[in-house]
Coordinates of C-alpha atoms and ligand atoms in Angstrom, one line a residue:
M451 CA -42.6 76.0 45.3
S452 CA -43.7 77.5 48.6
A453 CA -40.9 77.2 52.2
W454 CA -44.6 75.8 53.5
E455 CA -45.6 73.1 50.7
M456 CA -42.6 71.1 52.1
N457 CA -45.0 70.8 54.9
V458 CA -48.4 70.2 53.4
R459 CA -49.8 66.3 53.8
R460 CA -49.9 65.3 50.6
V461 CA -53.3 63.1 49.7
V462 CA -55.3 61.6 46.1
P463 CA -59.0 62.0 48.2
Y464 CA -61.9 59.3 47.5
V465 CA -63.6 60.5 44.8
P466 CA -67.9 59.9 46.0
G467 CA -70.4 59.3 42.8
E468 CA -71.5 62.3 41.6
Q469 CA -74.4 64.1 43.0
P470 CA -76.4 66.1 39.6
Q471 CA -78.4 68.6 40.5
F472 CA -81.2 68.3 37.8
A473 CA -84.7 68.8 38.7
E474 CA -85.6 65.4 36.5
M475 CA -83.2 62.5 36.5
I476 CA -82.5 58.9 37.6
K477 CA -80.0 58.6 40.2
L478 CA -79.0 55.1 40.9
N479 CA -74.8 56.0 41.1
T480 CA -74.9 55.8 44.6
N481 CA -76.6 53.3 46.4
E482 CA -79.2 55.7 48.1
N483 CA -82.4 54.3 49.1
P484 CA -85.1 55.9 46.7
Y485 CA -87.9 55.5 50.1
P486 CA -88.2 58.3 52.5
P487 CA -87.1 57.1 56.2
A488 CA -89.8 56.2 58.4
P489 CA -92.3 58.6 59.2
G490 CA -91.3 59.2 63.0
V491 CA -87.3 60.7 61.7
K492 CA -89.3 63.8 60.0
K493 CA -91.2 64.3 63.4
A494 CA -88.1 63.8 65.5
I495 CA -86.4 66.2 63.8
A496 CA -89.0 68.7 63.9
G497 CA -89.5 68.1 67.6
V498 CA -85.7 69.2 68.7
S499 CA -86.1 72.2 70.7
E500 CA -84.3 75.5 70.5
D501 CA -81.9 74.8 73.9
A502 CA -80.6 71.8 72.1
M503 CA -80.1 73.5 69.5
R504 CA -78.2 76.0 71.6
R505 CA -76.4 73.8 73.5
Y506 CA -73.8 71.2 72.9
P507 CA -75.2 67.9 72.2
D508 CA -74.2 65.0 74.7
P509 CA -70.8 64.3 73.3
D510 CA -71.8 60.4 74.0
A511 CA -74.5 60.5 71.9
S512 CA -75.7 58.1 74.9
A513 CA -79.7 58.5 73.4
L514 CA -78.5 57.1 70.0
V515 CA -76.1 54.1 71.5
E516 CA -78.9 52.6 73.5
A517 CA -81.2 53.0 71.0
I518 CA -78.6 50.9 69.0
A519 CA -77.7 48.3 72.1
N520 CA -81.4 47.8 72.7
Y521 CA -81.7 46.9 68.6
H522 CA -79.1 44.2 68.7
G523 CA -79.2 43.1 72.3
V524 CA -75.5 44.2 73.5
A525 CA -74.0 46.2 75.8
K526 CA -73.8 50.2 75.2
E527 CA -70.2 49.6 76.1
Q528 CA -70.0 47.9 72.7
V529 CA -71.9 50.5 70.7
F530 CA -69.8 53.6 69.2
V531 CA -71.2 56.1 66.3
G532 CA -70.3 58.4 63.9
V533 CA -71.1 60.3 61.0
G534 CA -71.7 58.0 58.6
S535 CA -70.0 54.7 58.4
D536 CA -67.4 56.4 56.8
D537 CA -66.7 58.0 59.9
V538 CA -66.8 55.5 62.3
L539 CA -64.4 53.6 59.9
A540 CA -61.7 56.6 59.6
M541 CA -61.9 55.8 63.4
A542 CA -61.7 52.4 63.3
F543 CA -58.3 52.5 60.8
L544 CA -56.9 55.5 63.0
T545 CA -57.6 53.2 66.4
F546 CA -56.7 49.9 65.4
F547 CA -53.4 50.0 62.4
A548 CA -50.8 51.7 64.2
G549 CA -48.9 48.3 64.3
G550 CA -46.3 49.4 61.7
K551 CA -47.5 45.4 59.6
P552 CA -49.2 45.9 56.4
I553 CA -52.9 45.4 57.2
L554 CA -54.8 43.6 54.4
F555 CA -58.4 43.9 52.1
P556 CA -59.0 42.6 48.7
E557 CA -58.5 44.4 45.6
I558 CA -61.4 44.9 44.8
T559 CA -63.8 46.4 47.3
Y560 CA -65.0 49.9 49.1
S561 CA -62.3 52.3 47.4
F562 CA -61.6 54.2 50.6
Y563 CA -60.1 51.4 52.6
D564 CA -56.9 52.4 50.6
V565 CA -57.5 56.3 50.9
W566 CA -57.6 56.2 54.7
A567 CA -54.9 53.8 54.8
E568 CA -52.4 56.7 52.7
L569 CA -53.8 59.6 54.7
F570 CA -53.1 57.6 58.3
R571 CA -50.0 56.4 56.6
I572 CA -50.5 52.5 57.3
P573 CA -48.5 50.2 55.1
Y574 CA -51.6 47.8 53.1
E575 CA -51.4 44.7 50.8
R576 CA -54.6 44.2 48.5
P577 CA -54.9 40.3 47.9
A578 CA -56.9 39.7 44.5
L579 CA -60.2 38.1 44.4
L580 CA -60.9 34.8 43.0
E581 CA -61.9 34.4 39.6
D582 CA -65.5 34.6 40.6
F583 CA -64.8 37.4 42.7
H584 CA -65.2 35.7 45.5
L585 CA -62.9 36.4 49.0
D586 CA -59.6 34.5 48.6
V587 CA -59.8 33.0 52.4
N588 CA -55.9 32.1 52.4
A589 CA -54.7 35.3 51.4
F590 CA -56.4 36.4 55.1
L591 CA -54.0 34.1 56.8
K592 CA -50.7 35.2 56.7
E593 CA -49.5 37.7 59.3
N594 CA -50.9 41.4 59.2
G595 CA -51.1 44.3 61.3
G596 CA -55.4 44.0 60.6
I597 CA -57.9 43.6 57.9
V598 CA -60.8 44.8 56.7
I599 CA -63.6 43.3 54.8
A600 CA -66.8 44.5 53.3
N601 CA -69.7 41.6 53.4
P602 CA -71.4 41.9 50.9
N603 CA -68.4 43.7 49.1
A604 CA -69.1 46.2 46.7
P605 CA -68.6 46.9 44.0
T606 CA -69.5 43.5 43.3
S607 CA -72.6 42.8 45.8
I608 CA -71.2 39.3 46.4
A609 CA -71.8 38.1 50.0
E610 CA -69.5 35.5 51.8
P611 CA -70.8 33.2 54.6
L612 CA -70.5 33.5 58.2
S613 CA -68.3 30.3 58.4
V614 CA -65.9 32.7 55.7
V615 CA -65.7 35.3 57.9
E616 CA -65.4 33.3 61.3
E617 CA -62.5 31.6 59.7
I618 CA -60.7 35.0 59.2
V619 CA -61.3 36.4 62.7
K620 CA -60.5 33.1 64.1
G621 CA -57.0 32.6 61.9
N622 CA -56.0 36.5 63.3
P623 CA -56.1 36.7 66.8
A624 CA -53.7 39.2 66.8
S625 CA -55.4 41.6 64.5
V626 CA -58.7 43.6 64.8
V627 CA -60.9 42.2 61.7
I628 CA -63.6 45.3 60.7
V629 CA -66.3 43.5 59.1
D630 CA -68.2 46.4 57.0
E631 CA -71.5 45.6 56.6
A632 CA -73.1 48.8 55.0
Y633 CA -75.2 46.1 52.9
V634 CA -76.0 43.4 55.1
D635 CA -79.7 43.2 55.8
Y636 CA -79.8 42.9 52.3
G637 CA -78.2 39.9 52.6
K638 CA -78.0 37.7 54.7
E639 CA -75.6 37.0 57.4
S640 CA -74.6 39.1 60.0
A641 CA -71.1 38.7 61.9
L642 CA -72.7 40.0 65.1
P643 CA -73.3 37.3 66.4
L644 CA -69.8 37.0 66.4
V645 CA -69.1 39.7 68.6
D646 CA -69.0 37.9 72.1
Q647 CA -67.2 35.3 70.8
Y648 CA -64.1 37.0 69.6
D649 CA -62.7 40.2 71.3
N650 CA -60.7 41.1 68.1
L651 CA -63.8 41.6 65.9
L652 CA -65.5 45.2 65.2
V653 CA -68.9 44.6 62.9
V654 CA -69.3 48.4 60.9
R655 CA -73.4 49.4 59.6
T656 CA -74.8 52.3 58.5
F657 CA -78.5 53.9 58.6
S658 CA -77.4 55.1 55.0
K659 CA -78.8 52.5 52.8
S660 CA -81.6 50.1 54.5
R661 CA -82.3 53.0 56.6
S662 CA -82.9 56.0 53.9
M663 CA -81.0 58.6 55.8
A664 CA -77.9 58.9 53.9
G665 CA -78.2 62.7 54.4
M666 CA -78.1 62.6 58.1
R667 CA -75.1 60.9 58.7
I668 CA -75.3 57.8 60.4
G669 CA -73.4 54.7 61.5
Y670 CA -71.8 52.6 64.2
A671 CA -69.2 49.8 65.2
I672 CA -70.1 46.8 67.3
G673 CA -67.4 45.0 69.1
S674 CA -65.9 44.1 72.5
P675 CA -66.2 46.4 75.1
A676 CA -62.3 47.3 75.0
L677 CA -62.5 47.8 71.4
I678 CA -65.4 50.2 71.9
R679 CA -63.3 52.1 74.4
A680 CA -60.1 52.0 72.4
M681 CA -62.1 53.8 69.4
L682 CA -63.5 56.2 72.2
D683 CA -60.4 57.6 73.1
V684 CA -59.3 57.9 69.9
K685 CA -62.7 59.7 68.8
F686 CA -62.4 62.2 71.8
S687 CA -58.8 63.0 70.9
Y688 CA -59.7 64.3 67.6
N689 CA -63.8 65.5 68.4
S690 CA -66.0 65.5 70.8
Y691 CA -69.3 66.4 69.1
T692 CA -69.3 63.9 66.1
M693 CA -73.4 63.4 66.6
N694 CA -75.1 66.4 66.5
A695 CA -78.8 67.4 68.3
V696 CA -80.7 66.5 65.6
T697 CA -79.0 63.9 63.8
I698 CA -79.3 62.2 67.3
A699 CA -82.7 62.5 67.2
A700 CA -83.6 61.1 63.7
G701 CA -81.4 58.3 64.5
V702 CA -83.3 56.8 67.2
A703 CA -87.0 57.7 65.2
S704 CA -85.4 55.2 63.1
I705 CA -84.9 52.4 64.9
E706 CA -88.0 52.7 67.0
D707 CA -90.1 51.9 63.8
D708 CA -88.9 48.2 63.3
A709 CA -92.1 47.6 61.0
Y710 CA -91.5 50.3 58.4
F711 CA -87.2 49.4 58.2
K712 CA -88.3 45.3 57.4
E713 CA -90.8 46.9 54.6
N714 CA -88.8 48.8 53.3
V715 CA -85.8 46.6 52.8
A716 CA -88.4 43.7 51.4
K717 CA -89.4 46.5 48.8
V718 CA -85.9 46.9 47.6
I719 CA -85.2 43.5 47.4
A720 CA -88.4 42.8 45.8
T721 CA -87.3 45.1 42.9
R722 CA -84.1 43.7 43.0
E723 CA -85.0 40.7 41.9
R724 CA -87.1 41.7 39.3
T725 CA -84.2 44.2 38.1
T726 CA -81.9 41.0 38.0
K727 CA -84.7 39.2 36.0
A728 CA -85.2 41.9 33.3
L729 CA -81.4 43.0 32.7
E730 CA -80.9 38.8 32.1
V731 CA -83.6 39.2 29.8
L732 CA -81.4 42.4 27.7
G733 CA -78.9 40.2 27.8
F734 CA -76.9 41.2 31.0
D735 CA -75.0 38.4 32.7
V736 CA -75.6 40.1 36.5
I737 CA -73.8 38.6 39.5
P738 CA -76.7 37.4 42.3
S739 CA -76.6 40.4 44.6
Q740 CA -76.8 40.3 48.0
T741 CA -76.9 44.5 48.5
N742 CA -79.1 46.9 47.0
F743 CA -77.3 47.3 43.9
V744 CA -76.7 44.8 40.9
F745 CA -73.3 44.4 39.5
A746 CA -73.7 43.5 35.9
T747 CA -71.9 43.5 32.2
H748 CA -73.3 43.0 28.7
P749 CA -71.0 40.5 26.3
E750 CA -71.9 42.9 23.1
M751 CA -71.4 46.4 24.5
L752 CA -68.7 48.1 26.4
A753 CA -70.4 49.1 29.7
G754 CA -67.9 52.6 29.6
D755 CA -70.7 53.2 26.7
L756 CA -73.4 52.1 28.2
F757 CA -72.8 54.1 31.1
A758 CA -72.0 57.7 28.9
K759 CA -75.4 56.7 26.8
L760 CA -77.5 56.2 29.8
R761 CA -75.9 59.4 31.1
E762 CA -76.9 61.3 28.2
R763 CA -80.3 60.5 29.1
R764 CA -80.2 62.0 32.6
I765 CA -79.8 58.1 34.2
F766 CA -77.1 57.9 36.3
V767 CA -75.5 55.0 37.2
R768 CA -71.5 54.0 39.0
Y769 CA -69.0 52.9 36.4
F770 CA -65.3 52.1 37.9
K771 CA -62.5 52.3 35.1
K772 CA -60.6 49.7 36.9
A773 CA -58.7 47.0 36.3
R774 CA -61.0 43.6 36.0
I775 CA -64.1 45.6 36.5
D776 CA -63.8 47.3 34.0
N777 CA -66.3 46.3 31.8
Y778 CA -69.2 46.0 34.4
L779 CA -71.9 48.9 35.7
R780 CA -72.9 49.1 39.4
I781 CA -76.7 49.9 39.3
S782 CA -77.8 51.1 42.7
I783 CA -81.7 49.5 43.1
G784 CA -84.3 52.4 42.9
T785 CA -88.1 52.5 42.6
D786 CA -89.9 50.1 40.4
E787 CA -90.7 52.6 37.9
E788 CA -87.3 53.9 37.9
M789 CA -86.2 50.7 36.7
D790 CA -88.6 50.0 34.8
C791 CA -86.9 53.9 32.6
L792 CA -83.8 52.4 33.1
M793 CA -84.8 49.2 31.1
K794 CA -85.9 50.8 28.6
A795 CA -83.5 53.6 28.3
L796 CA -81.1 49.9 28.2
A797 CA -83.2 48.6 25.5
E798 CA -83.3 51.2 23.6
I799 CA -79.7 52.0 23.6
L800 CA -78.6 48.3 23.1
N801 CA -80.6 48.2 20.1
E802 CA -79.0 51.6 18.6
N803 CA -75.8 49.8 19.0
A804 CA -76.9 46.3 17.5
V805 CA -77.9 48.4 14.3
K806 CA -74.7 50.1 13.9
D807 CA -72.7 47.2 14.0
Ligands
PMP845 N1 -69.2 50.8 52.8 C1 -69.1 50.4 51.8 C2 -68.8 48.9 51.3 C3 -69.8 51.8 51.6 O1 -70.1 51.2 50.1 C4 -70.3 52.9 52.1 C5 -71.0 54.1 50.7 N2 -70.7 54.7 49.9 C6 -70.0 53.0 52.7 C7 -69.1 51.7 53.5 C8 -70.2 54.4 53.5 O2 -71.6 54.7 54.0 P1 -71.8 55.9 54.7 O3 -70.7 56.7 55.3 O4 -73.1 56.7 54.3 O5 -72.3 55.4 55.9

């Protein structure tokens, strides 16, 4: 071992869903939106001037911050923007979880949380979800150094009612509670109305799913001005220019077209409901979803085998080889045509499997 290797920060990185590059494939593995972003987004990108490219971008990303603040009816001092919600969440972990006590997040949730905790040397505990995959509220009412919950949760697709989120935020006045709402546009209740009431609540959102902009990398957080100020201090101690000029313009254009946004969300929800029924016809147990994906298990065929068989047909879904969820598939909602192809393939695979038995 070289002497310098003693000084290396050792981490086990998060593994994102694969991004295969086949011309012909059905990609339902990373919860991307099958529809393009609002038409104004491409126009705004084309309209970015060479001067804007030559110069450093606005370090405050003010145009985007103001657009988001106006959209949600909050002050601009309550908004933090970053390079996808991954960046926003990482900054929030770095900012708010420095107290030394273990932070809490569920055992089954977005698998980046434990990676950031390890990276930043934050101790953590992962209370188990209940039998039905709902949150065990009492497990989040003990002493802690901070709390993170994804609502709706991933990969289970289950949303907790606002009363549950409020109980946790109210019960932990000495901790920052991060509510990751990556999928909330496909669900019911956002925690945003609670932000003015509780100064320890940080709500995190993304443009990656419901705004069809995963490739642009835009995420944001909304909280009390004191929380946002603390995050900005950490951000400006790390990298002033996280948001580039093109991304800022694209983000503003997306926010400006609310009719397109609503229509996009409605289409995905309609396909999700159709998909749930079609999977049930094939014998799957499907958890009622509040997201742009479904989490499903089949009583007669192992999820790992189904995943592999679909992959052979260049249909990509997500499979997690983890305790309690290793017999489930997470299937992102694509277009109706893509979901029809998936159903056809699943029917064939299940049929072959039944014949073999
Ligand atoms: N939170 C959750 C629960 C997610 O599933 C994802 C998507 N992988 C993210 C945050 C991060 O999304 P992005 O960085 O694209 O905003």
